[in-house]
Amino acid sequence: MHGDDATVRKILTELGDTWAVVGLSTNRARAAYGVAEVLRRHGKRVVPVHPKAETVHGERGYASLADVPFDVDVVDVFVNSRLAGAVADEAVARGAKAVWFQLGVVDEAAYARTRAAGLDMVMDRCPAIEFPRLRRP
């Protein structure tokens, strides 16, 4: 498991409320759509990042992470594992505080690079699953 409980808690509660969700579109059948709604219910500003740059949950979308014209605290990654490393590198370059790779998104080298750059990171976990766990002792 990549990202211990203390790191999960820190990302979800301390590092900021602006989350760029890479791979988020208007497709309600995709996991990103539902997880974005959970993030919003927990007070996060969810910024969609998808090539279509669609508005999702009332928030304007951007075609790439580089196009987002304001600071992003956490980059939540819903793309294929072979593409995820490049997204993590973009998150580091733009000054994000943390990167979160969703369930099934695994790139050991990207994890190591991101952590070496000083960012907190969680890999192969889902905030929609982790939020309820925060309430347990």
XYZ file of C-alpha atoms in Angstrom:
137
model
C 0.000 0.000 0.000
C 1.333 3.415 -0.928
C 0.325 6.172 1.421
C -0.098 5.353 5.082
C -3.131 6.432 7.067
C -1.384 9.556 8.353
C -0.627 10.666 4.771
C -4.202 9.936 3.674
C -5.556 11.989 6.578
C -3.131 14.844 5.863
C -4.095 15.031 2.183
C -7.824 14.844 2.900
C -7.913 17.300 5.797
C -4.847 19.560 5.851
C -3.308 20.262 2.460
C -5.994 22.435 0.930
C -9.360 22.295 -0.699
C -8.661 22.754 -4.424
C -8.470 19.383 -6.135
C -7.757 18.983 -9.849
C -9.368 15.718 -10.916
C -7.555 14.504 -14.015
C -9.861 12.380 -16.137
C -13.094 13.951 -14.862
C -15.747 14.430 -17.539
C -19.536 14.687 -17.648
C -19.827 10.899 -18.032
C -21.827 9.940 -14.932
C -20.980 6.259 -15.408
C -17.277 6.865 -14.750
C -15.861 6.525 -11.240
C -14.315 10.001 -11.440
C -17.767 11.590 -11.601
C -18.984 9.968 -8.392
C -15.727 10.507 -6.513
C -15.770 14.182 -7.521
C -19.222 14.475 -5.974
C -17.945 12.919 -2.732
C -15.036 15.377 -2.692
C -17.476 18.258 -3.165
C -19.646 17.019 -0.289
C -16.522 17.170 1.870
C -15.909 20.806 0.995
C -13.395 20.401 -1.807
C -13.366 22.555 -4.914
C -13.212 20.028 -7.736
C -11.599 21.243 -10.950
C -12.169 18.947 -13.954
C -9.108 18.252 -16.113
C -9.948 16.377 -19.293
C -9.123 16.907 -22.980
C -12.762 17.930 -23.593
C -12.498 20.669 -20.914
C -16.122 20.121 -19.917
C -17.873 21.898 -17.056
C -18.639 19.296 -14.382
C -20.554 19.813 -11.140
C -20.721 23.518 -12.029
C -16.939 23.943 -12.218
C -15.256 24.953 -15.460
C -13.010 22.270 -16.918
C -9.540 22.573 -18.405
C -7.905 20.517 -21.138
C -4.707 19.991 -19.141
C -3.293 20.582 -15.699
C -1.061 23.300 -17.162
C -4.177 25.197 -18.315
C -5.613 25.608 -14.802
C -5.020 29.333 -14.072
C -4.933 29.107 -10.272
C -3.175 27.086 -7.585
C -4.116 23.462 -7.141
C -3.531 21.743 -3.805
C -4.096 18.098 -4.753
C -4.013 16.383 -8.141
C -6.341 13.364 -8.178
C -5.498 11.046 -11.077
C -8.107 8.910 -12.881
C -6.083 8.019 -15.969
C -4.481 4.796 -17.122
C -1.372 3.825 -15.134
C 0.880 4.250 -18.176
C -0.212 7.913 -18.431
C -0.251 8.659 -14.704
C 3.477 9.286 -14.306
C 3.381 12.235 -16.685
C 0.458 13.701 -14.720
C 2.388 13.317 -11.460
C 5.353 15.093 -13.047
C 3.047 17.953 -14.130
C 1.688 18.178 -10.587
C 5.215 18.532 -9.228
C 6.105 21.140 -11.864
C 3.077 23.298 -11.085
C 3.610 23.238 -7.330
C 0.816 20.988 -6.093
C 1.104 19.812 -2.500
C 0.004 16.231 -3.122
C -0.847 13.658 -5.764
C -3.492 10.959 -5.379
C -3.531 7.981 -7.763
C -6.942 6.297 -7.720
C -7.676 2.597 -7.263
C -5.934 0.636 -9.988
C -3.618 3.514 -10.933
C -0.117 2.319 -10.104
C 3.276 3.652 -11.185
C 6.060 2.886 -8.722
C 8.589 5.152 -10.457
C 6.167 8.090 -10.456
C 5.467 7.489 -6.773
C 9.190 7.590 -6.000
C 9.758 10.757 -8.109
C 6.806 12.553 -6.560
C 7.833 11.707 -3.007
C 11.463 12.676 -3.786
C 10.188 16.060 -4.973
C 8.655 16.585 -1.532
C 4.982 16.019 -2.320
C 2.715 13.792 -0.302
C 1.323 10.953 -2.370
C -1.191 8.151 -2.157
C -1.432 5.447 -4.798
C -4.073 2.796 -5.547
C -6.592 4.194 -3.026
C -9.830 6.172 -3.287
C -10.816 9.232 -1.229
C -14.478 8.174 -1.365
C -13.456 5.055 0.568
C -10.976 6.859 2.817
C -13.218 9.730 4.027
C -15.491 7.404 6.056
C -12.414 5.732 7.580
C -11.295 9.107 8.988
C -14.200 9.025 11.423
C -13.124 5.699 12.908
C -10.656 5.657 15.803
